[in-house]
XYZ file of N, CA and C in Angstrom:
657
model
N 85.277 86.999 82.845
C 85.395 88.253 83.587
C 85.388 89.446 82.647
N 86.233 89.470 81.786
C 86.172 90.681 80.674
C 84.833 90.560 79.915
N 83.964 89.517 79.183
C 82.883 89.764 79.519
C 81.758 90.489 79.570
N 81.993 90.103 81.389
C 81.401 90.450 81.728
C 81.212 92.145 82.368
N 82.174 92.441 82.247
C 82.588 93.683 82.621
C 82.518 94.425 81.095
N 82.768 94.047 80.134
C 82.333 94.786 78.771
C 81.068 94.956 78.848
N 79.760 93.561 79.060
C 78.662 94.001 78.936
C 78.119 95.505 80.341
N 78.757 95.753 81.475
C 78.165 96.468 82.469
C 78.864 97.756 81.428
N 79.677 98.330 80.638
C 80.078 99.216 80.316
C 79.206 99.659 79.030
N 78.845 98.439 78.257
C 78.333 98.813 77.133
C 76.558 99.178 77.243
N 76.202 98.409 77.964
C 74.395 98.976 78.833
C 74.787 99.768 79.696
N 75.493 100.626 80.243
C 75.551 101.257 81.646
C 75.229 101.189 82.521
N 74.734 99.753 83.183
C 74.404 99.041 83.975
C 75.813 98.336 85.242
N 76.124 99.794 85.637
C 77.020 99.636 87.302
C 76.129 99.588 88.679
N 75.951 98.089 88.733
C 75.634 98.187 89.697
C 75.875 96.613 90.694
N 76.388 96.970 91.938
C 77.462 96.010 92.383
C 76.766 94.252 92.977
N 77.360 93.479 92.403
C 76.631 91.973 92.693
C 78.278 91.015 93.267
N 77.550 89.783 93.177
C 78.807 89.109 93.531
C 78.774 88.021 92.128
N 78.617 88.498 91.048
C 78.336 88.078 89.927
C 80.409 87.355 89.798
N 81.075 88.469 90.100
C 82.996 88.359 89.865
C 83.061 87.492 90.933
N 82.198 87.734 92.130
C 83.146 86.328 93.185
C 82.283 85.146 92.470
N 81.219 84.714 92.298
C 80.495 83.699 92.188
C 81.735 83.240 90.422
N 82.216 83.669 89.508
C 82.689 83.165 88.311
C 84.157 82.826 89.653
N 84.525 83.289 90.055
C 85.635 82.757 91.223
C 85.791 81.896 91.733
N 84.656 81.685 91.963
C 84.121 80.322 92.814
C 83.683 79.307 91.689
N 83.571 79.295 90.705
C 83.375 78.635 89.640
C 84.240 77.764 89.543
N 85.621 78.626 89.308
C 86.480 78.287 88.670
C 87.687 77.948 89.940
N 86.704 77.315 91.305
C 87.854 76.936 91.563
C 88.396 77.173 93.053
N 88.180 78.957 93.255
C 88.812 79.433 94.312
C 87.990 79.732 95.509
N 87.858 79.694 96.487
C 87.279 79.585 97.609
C 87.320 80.806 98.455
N 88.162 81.795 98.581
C 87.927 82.317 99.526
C 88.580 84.025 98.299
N 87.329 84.783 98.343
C 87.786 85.782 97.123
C 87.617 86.918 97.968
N 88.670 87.710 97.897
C 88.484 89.049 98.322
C 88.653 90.068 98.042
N 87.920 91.762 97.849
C 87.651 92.640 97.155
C 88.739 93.359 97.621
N 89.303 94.676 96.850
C 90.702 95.122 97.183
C 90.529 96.689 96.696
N 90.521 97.757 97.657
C 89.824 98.915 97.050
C 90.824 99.958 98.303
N 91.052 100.968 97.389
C 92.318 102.070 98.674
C 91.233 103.593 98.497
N 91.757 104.676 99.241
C 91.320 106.029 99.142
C 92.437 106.606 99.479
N 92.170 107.890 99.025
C 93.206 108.829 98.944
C 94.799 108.765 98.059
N 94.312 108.863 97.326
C 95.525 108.930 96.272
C 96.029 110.350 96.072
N 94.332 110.739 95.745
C 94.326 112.728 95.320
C 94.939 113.356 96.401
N 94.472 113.262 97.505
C 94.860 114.767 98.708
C 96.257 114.941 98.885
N 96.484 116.009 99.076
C 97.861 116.789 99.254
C 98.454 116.691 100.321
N 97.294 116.001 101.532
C 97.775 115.444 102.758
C 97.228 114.100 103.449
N 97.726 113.196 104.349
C 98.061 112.515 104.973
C 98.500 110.961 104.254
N 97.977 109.435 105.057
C 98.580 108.484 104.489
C 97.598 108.298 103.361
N 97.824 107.473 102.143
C 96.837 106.433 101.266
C 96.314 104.939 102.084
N 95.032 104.693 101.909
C 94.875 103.884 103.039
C 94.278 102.745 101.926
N 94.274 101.206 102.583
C 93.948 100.323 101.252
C 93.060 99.275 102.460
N 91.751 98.512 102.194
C 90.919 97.633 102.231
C 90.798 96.604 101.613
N 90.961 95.753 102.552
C 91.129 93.854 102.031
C 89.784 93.150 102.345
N 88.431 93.095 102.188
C 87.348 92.565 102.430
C 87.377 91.472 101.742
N 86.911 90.088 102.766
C 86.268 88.844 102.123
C 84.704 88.681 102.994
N 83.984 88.337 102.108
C 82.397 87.896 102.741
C 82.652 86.728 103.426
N 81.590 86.404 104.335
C 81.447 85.219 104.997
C 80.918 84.511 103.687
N 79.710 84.865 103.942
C 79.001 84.023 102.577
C 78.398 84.950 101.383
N 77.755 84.582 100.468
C 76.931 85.332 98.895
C 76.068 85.239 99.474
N 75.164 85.098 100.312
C 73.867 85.592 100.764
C 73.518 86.964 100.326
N 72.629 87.624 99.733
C 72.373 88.867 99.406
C 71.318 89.370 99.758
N 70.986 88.787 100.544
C 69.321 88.899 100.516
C 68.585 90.185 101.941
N 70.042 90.121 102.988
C 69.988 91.284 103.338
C 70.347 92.228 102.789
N 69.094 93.384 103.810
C 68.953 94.750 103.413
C 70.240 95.743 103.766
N 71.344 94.984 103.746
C 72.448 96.150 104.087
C 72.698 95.696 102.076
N 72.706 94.775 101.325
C 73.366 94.839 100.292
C 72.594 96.041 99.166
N 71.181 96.186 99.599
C 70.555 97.003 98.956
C 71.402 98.306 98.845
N 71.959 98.902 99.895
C 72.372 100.090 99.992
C 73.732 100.231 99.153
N 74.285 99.086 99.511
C 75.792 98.985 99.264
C 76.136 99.434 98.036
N 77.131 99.960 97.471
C 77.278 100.976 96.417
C 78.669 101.484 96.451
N 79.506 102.262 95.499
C 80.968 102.437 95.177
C 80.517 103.741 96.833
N 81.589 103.604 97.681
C 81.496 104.649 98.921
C 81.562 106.075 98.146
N 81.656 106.556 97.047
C 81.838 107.826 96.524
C 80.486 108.315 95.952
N 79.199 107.102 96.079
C 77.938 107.297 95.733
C 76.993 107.496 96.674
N 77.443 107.565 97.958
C 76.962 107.337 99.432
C 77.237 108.207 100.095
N 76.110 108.645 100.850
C 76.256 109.720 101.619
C 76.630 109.436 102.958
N 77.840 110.712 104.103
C 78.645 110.089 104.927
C 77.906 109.045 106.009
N 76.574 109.364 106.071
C 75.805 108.787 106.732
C 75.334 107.260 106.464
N 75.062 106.892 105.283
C 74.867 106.022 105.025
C 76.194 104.860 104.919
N 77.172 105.907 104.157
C 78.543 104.913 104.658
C 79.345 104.766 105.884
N 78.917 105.479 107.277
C 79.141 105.090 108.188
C 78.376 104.135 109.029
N 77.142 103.969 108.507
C 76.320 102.766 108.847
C 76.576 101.831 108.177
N 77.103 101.449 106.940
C 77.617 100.275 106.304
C 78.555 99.840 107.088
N 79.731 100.869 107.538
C 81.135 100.477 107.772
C 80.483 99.610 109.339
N 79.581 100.179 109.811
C 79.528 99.657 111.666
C 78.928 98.157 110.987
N 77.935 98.238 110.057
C 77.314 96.316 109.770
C 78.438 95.571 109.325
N 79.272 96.373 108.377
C 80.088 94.991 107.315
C 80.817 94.124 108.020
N 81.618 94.519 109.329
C 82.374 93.397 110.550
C 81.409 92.300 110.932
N 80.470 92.452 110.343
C 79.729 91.444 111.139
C 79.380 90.548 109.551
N 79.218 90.813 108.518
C 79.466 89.654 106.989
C 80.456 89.912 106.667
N 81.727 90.216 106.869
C 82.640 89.974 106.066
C 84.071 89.942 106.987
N 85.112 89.680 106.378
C 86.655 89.288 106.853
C 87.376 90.834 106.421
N 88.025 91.787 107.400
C 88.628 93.139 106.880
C 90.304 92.823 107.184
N 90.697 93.920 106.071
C 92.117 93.663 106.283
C 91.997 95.114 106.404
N 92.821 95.984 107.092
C 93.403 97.492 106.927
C 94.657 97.623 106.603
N 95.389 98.524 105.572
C 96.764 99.067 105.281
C 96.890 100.087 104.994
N 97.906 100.641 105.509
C 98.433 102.065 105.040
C 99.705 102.295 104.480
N 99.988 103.091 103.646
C 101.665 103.346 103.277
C 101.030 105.196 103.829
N 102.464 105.904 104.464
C 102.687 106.731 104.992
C 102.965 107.611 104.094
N 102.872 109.490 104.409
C 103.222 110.371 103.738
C 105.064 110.090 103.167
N 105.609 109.563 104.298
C 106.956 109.300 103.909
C 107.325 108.065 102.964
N 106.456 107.442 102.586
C 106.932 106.273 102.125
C 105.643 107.013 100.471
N 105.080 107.195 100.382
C 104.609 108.515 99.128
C 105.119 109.119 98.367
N 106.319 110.064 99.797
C 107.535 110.681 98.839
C 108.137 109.783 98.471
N 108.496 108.726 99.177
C 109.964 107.929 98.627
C 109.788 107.407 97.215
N 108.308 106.881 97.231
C 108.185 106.313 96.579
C 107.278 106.361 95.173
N 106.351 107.112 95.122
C 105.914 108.181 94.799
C 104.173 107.042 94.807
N 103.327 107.867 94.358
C 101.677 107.257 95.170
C 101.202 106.246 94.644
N 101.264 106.191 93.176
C 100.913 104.500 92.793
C 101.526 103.436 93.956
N 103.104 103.602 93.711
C 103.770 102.330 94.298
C 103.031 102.380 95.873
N 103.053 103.241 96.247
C 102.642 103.613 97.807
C 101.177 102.727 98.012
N 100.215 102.812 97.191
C 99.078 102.404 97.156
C 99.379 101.379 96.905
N 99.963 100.702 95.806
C 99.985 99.024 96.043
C 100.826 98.531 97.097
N 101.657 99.247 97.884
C 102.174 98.711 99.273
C 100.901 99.156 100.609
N 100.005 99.930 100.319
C 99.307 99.809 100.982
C 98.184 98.362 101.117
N 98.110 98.207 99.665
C 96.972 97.229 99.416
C 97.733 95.932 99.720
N 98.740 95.832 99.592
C 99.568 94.472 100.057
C 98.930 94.251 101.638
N 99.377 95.692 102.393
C 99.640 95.361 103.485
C 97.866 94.973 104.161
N 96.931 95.273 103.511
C 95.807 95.307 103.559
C 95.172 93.672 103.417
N 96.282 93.292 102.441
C 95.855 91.561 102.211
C 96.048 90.816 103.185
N 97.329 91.151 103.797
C 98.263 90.465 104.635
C 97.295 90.739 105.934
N 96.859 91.775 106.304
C 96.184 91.847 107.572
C 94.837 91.063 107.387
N 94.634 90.417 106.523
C 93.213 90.254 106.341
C 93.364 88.523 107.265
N 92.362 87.995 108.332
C 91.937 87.061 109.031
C 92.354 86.209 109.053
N 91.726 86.313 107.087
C 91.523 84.499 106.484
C 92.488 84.752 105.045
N 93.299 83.913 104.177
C 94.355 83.852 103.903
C 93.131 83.687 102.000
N 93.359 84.951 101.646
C 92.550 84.513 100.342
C 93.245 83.730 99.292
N 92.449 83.547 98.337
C 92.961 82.627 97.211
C 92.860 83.197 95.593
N 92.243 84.581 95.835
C 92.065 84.852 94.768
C 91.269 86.477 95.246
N 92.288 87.691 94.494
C 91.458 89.286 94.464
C 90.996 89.639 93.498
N 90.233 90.482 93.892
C 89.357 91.443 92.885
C 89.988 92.727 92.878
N 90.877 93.560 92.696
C 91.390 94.580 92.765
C 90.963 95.722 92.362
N 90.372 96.783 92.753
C 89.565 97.862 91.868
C 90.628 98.653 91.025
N 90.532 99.298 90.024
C 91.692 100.218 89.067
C 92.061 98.968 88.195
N 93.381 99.901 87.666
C 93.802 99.012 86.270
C 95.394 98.561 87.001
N 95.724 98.058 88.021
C 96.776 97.959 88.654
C 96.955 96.761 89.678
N 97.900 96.105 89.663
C 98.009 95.122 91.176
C 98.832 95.103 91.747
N 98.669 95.005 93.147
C 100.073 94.455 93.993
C 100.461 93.404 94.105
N 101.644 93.401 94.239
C 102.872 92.109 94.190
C 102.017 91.079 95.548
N 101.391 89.789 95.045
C 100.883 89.148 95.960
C 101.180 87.307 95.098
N 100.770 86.691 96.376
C 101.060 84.883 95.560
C 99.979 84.827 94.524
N 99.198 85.448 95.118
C 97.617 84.752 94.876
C 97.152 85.541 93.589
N 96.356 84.423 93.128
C 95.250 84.660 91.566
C 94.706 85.932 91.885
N 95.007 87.391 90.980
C 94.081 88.449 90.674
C 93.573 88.851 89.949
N 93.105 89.842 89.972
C 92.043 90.597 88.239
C 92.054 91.873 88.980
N 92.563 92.791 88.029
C 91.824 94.232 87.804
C 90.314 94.587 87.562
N 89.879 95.057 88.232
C 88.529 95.519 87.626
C 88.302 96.823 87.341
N 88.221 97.472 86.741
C 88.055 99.364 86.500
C 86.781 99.019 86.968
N 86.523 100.327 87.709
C 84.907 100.722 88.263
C 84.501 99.513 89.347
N 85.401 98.556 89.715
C 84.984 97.364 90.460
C 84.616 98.058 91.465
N 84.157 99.188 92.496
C 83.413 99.330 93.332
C 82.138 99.641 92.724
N 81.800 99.537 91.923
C 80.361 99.702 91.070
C 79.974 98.302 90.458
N 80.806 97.311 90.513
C 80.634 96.398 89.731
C 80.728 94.725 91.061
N 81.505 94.828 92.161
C 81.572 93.908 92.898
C 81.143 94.455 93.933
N 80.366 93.546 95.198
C 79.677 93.502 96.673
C 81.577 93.841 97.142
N 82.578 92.798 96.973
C 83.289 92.801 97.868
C 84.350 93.991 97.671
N 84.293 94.534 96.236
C 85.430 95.402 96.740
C 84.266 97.122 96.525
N 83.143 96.976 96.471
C 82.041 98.002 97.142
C 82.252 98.153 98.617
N 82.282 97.453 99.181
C 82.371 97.067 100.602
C 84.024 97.205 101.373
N 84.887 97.106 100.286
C 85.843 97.558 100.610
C 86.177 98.903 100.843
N 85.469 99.645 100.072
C 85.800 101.197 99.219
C 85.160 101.920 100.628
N 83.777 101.376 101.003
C 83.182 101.969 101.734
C 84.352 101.754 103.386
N 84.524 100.552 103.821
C 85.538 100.804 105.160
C 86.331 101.572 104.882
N 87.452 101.491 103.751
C 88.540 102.366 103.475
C 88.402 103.611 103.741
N 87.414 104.408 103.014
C 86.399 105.695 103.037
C 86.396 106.041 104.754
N 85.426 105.171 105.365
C 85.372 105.570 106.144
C 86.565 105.986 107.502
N 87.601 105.032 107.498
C 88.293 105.004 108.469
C 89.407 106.261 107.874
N 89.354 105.961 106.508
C 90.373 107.359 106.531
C 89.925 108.980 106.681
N 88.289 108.745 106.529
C 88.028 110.305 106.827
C 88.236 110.086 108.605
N 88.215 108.891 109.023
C 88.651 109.411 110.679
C 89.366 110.031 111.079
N 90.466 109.270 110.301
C 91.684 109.137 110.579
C 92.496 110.866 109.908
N 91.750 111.368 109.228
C 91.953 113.015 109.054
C 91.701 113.706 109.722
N 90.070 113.331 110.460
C 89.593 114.301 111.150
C 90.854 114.079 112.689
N 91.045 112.885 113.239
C 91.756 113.263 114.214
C 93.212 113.791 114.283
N 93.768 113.743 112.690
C 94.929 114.620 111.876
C 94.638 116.096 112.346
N 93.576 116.369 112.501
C 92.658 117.673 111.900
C 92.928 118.653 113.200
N 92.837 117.725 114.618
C 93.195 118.837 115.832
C 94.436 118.708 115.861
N 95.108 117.728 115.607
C 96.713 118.191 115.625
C 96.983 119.439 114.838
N 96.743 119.476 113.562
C 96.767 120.726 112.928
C 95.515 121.484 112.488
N 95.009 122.237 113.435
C 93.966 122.436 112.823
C 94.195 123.863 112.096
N 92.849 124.403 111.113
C 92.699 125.097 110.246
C 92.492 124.907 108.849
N 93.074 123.591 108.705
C 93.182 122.920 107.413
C 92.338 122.334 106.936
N 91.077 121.853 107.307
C 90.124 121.747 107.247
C 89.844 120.348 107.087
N 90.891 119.614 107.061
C 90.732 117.507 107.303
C 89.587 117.298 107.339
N 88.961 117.474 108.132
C 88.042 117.302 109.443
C 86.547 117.245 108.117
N 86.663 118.159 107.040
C 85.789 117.663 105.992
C 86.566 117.749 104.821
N 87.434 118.357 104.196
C 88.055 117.885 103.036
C 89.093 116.742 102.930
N 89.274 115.943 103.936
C 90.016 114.435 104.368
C 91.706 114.893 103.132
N 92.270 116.471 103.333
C 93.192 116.418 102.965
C 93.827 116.821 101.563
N 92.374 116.878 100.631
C 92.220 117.259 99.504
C 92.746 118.956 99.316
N 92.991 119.166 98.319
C 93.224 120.646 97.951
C 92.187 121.667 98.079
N 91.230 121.875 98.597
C 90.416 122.572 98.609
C 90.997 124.257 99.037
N 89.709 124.924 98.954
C 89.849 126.471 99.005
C 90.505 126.706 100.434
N 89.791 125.962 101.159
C 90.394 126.305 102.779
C 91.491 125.415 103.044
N 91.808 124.368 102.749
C 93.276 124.105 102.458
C 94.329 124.745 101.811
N 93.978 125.358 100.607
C 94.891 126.105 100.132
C 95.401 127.544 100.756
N 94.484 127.949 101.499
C 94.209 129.241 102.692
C 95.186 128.897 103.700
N 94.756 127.553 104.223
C 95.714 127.545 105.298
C 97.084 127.362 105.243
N 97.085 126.418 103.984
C 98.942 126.269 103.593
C 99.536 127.848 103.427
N 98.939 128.632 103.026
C 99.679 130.426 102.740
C 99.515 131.031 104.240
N 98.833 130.277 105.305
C 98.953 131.208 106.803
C 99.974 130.550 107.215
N 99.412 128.987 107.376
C 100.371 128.403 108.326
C 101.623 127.399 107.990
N 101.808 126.951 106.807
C 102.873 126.580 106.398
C 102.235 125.023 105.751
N 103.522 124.260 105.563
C 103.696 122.855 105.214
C 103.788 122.227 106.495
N 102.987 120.934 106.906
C 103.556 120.221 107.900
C 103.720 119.019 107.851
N 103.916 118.340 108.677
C 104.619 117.127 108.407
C 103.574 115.904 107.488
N 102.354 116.107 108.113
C 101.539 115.274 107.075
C 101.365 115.604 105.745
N 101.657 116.863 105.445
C 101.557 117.264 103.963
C 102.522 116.234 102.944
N 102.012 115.532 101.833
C 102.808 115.305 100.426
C 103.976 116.026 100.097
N 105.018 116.242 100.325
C 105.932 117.030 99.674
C 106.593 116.754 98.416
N 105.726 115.197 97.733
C 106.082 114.947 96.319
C 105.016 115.603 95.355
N 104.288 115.874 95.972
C 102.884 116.384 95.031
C 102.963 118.193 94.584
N 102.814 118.148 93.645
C 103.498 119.524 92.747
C 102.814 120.748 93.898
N 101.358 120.922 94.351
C 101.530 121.767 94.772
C 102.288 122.245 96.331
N 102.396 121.024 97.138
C 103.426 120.994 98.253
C 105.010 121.655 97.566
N 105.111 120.965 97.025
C 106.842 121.181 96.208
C 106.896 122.726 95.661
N 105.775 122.810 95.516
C 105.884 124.522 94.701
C 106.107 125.421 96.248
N 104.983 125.147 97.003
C 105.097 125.845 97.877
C 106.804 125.739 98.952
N 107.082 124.646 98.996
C 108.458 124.226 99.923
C 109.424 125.400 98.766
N 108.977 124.849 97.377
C 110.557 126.030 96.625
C 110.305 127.254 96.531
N 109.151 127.858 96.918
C 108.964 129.562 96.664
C 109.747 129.912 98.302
């Protein structure tokens, strides 16, 4: 695995296969699944985490052509991934909450998201692929992968559901409070976010551990 992941860094050759599940399956484990969250950065709502396992390594459909880290994909194209992938692969969804963020602060939050992401998943894996340099507390055989949505089908495919359901899941944040602009910055600090926090305040979905929430709550 290291490797193989040295050689994609040292040619600059990111580009996503099932090269990490197939050495998985090598060695053993049967049912491998990719492990990929969004929203760590934004100043508002939950961190959301994706548990994908494939049916099978078949690659040979034209949805894998496209498939790619969801941050390389345009919204269009990754909302047409997200409607095919239920149909090749096993999804888990998790979230840890703005309140459980503060408590806890966003790393930990994200690996309780990604837990909860395993746990929802169908079929009971045997072995993750985790994207970042980090894991959650689980039974089962893992690996870190840095850049693993550039480098694996399954946690590419993860990145992209995650992606998608949480920009939903802003935009319908977005009429509860609107002005803030969810609805396309999914929560991030942007210019018109920062506009609206000086009209209309802090609200309940906002981070209040994240320096610029906290600045604003102490002025």
């Amino acid at each position: 695995l290291k490797t193989l992941i040295i050689y994609f860094a040292v040619t600059n050759i990111w580009m996503p296969s099932f090269d990490l599940e197939k050495l998985a399956w090598k060695g053993g484990f049967s049912s491998v699944a990719g492990v990929d969250e969004v929203g760590r950065g934004p100043w508002a709502g939950p961190v959301l985490a994706c548990a994908l396992i494939f049916n099978n390594s078949d690659d040979q459909h034209p949805l894998f052509s496209e498939l790619d880290d969801s941050k390389k994909l345009s919204k269009t194209k990754r909302e047409k991934l997200a409607q095919q992938l239920p149909s090749f692969a096993k999804i888990g969804i998790g979230y840890a909450s703005v309140k459980e963020i503060d408590a806890l602060n966003i790393l930990k939050a994200t690996l309780v998201a990604m837990g909860r992401a395993i746990d929802n998943l169908p079929e009971t894996p045997d072995y993750l692929l985790v994207d970042g340099n980090h894991l959650p507390k689980t039974n089962f055989e893992e690996k870190c992968v840095v850049r693993g949505d550039s480098i694996s089908y399954s946690i590419a495919a993860a990145s992209v559901i995650a992606k998608v359901k949480r920009d939903k899941l802003m935009s319908e944040l977005s009429l509860e409070c609107p002005g803030y602009g969810w609805e396309t910055n999914a929560g991030y600090g942007t210019k018109t976010h920062q506009e609206a926090l000086l009209i209309h305040g802090v609200t309940k979905h906002h981070r209040k551990s994240f320096s610029p929430i906290r600045n604003m709550l102490t002025k």
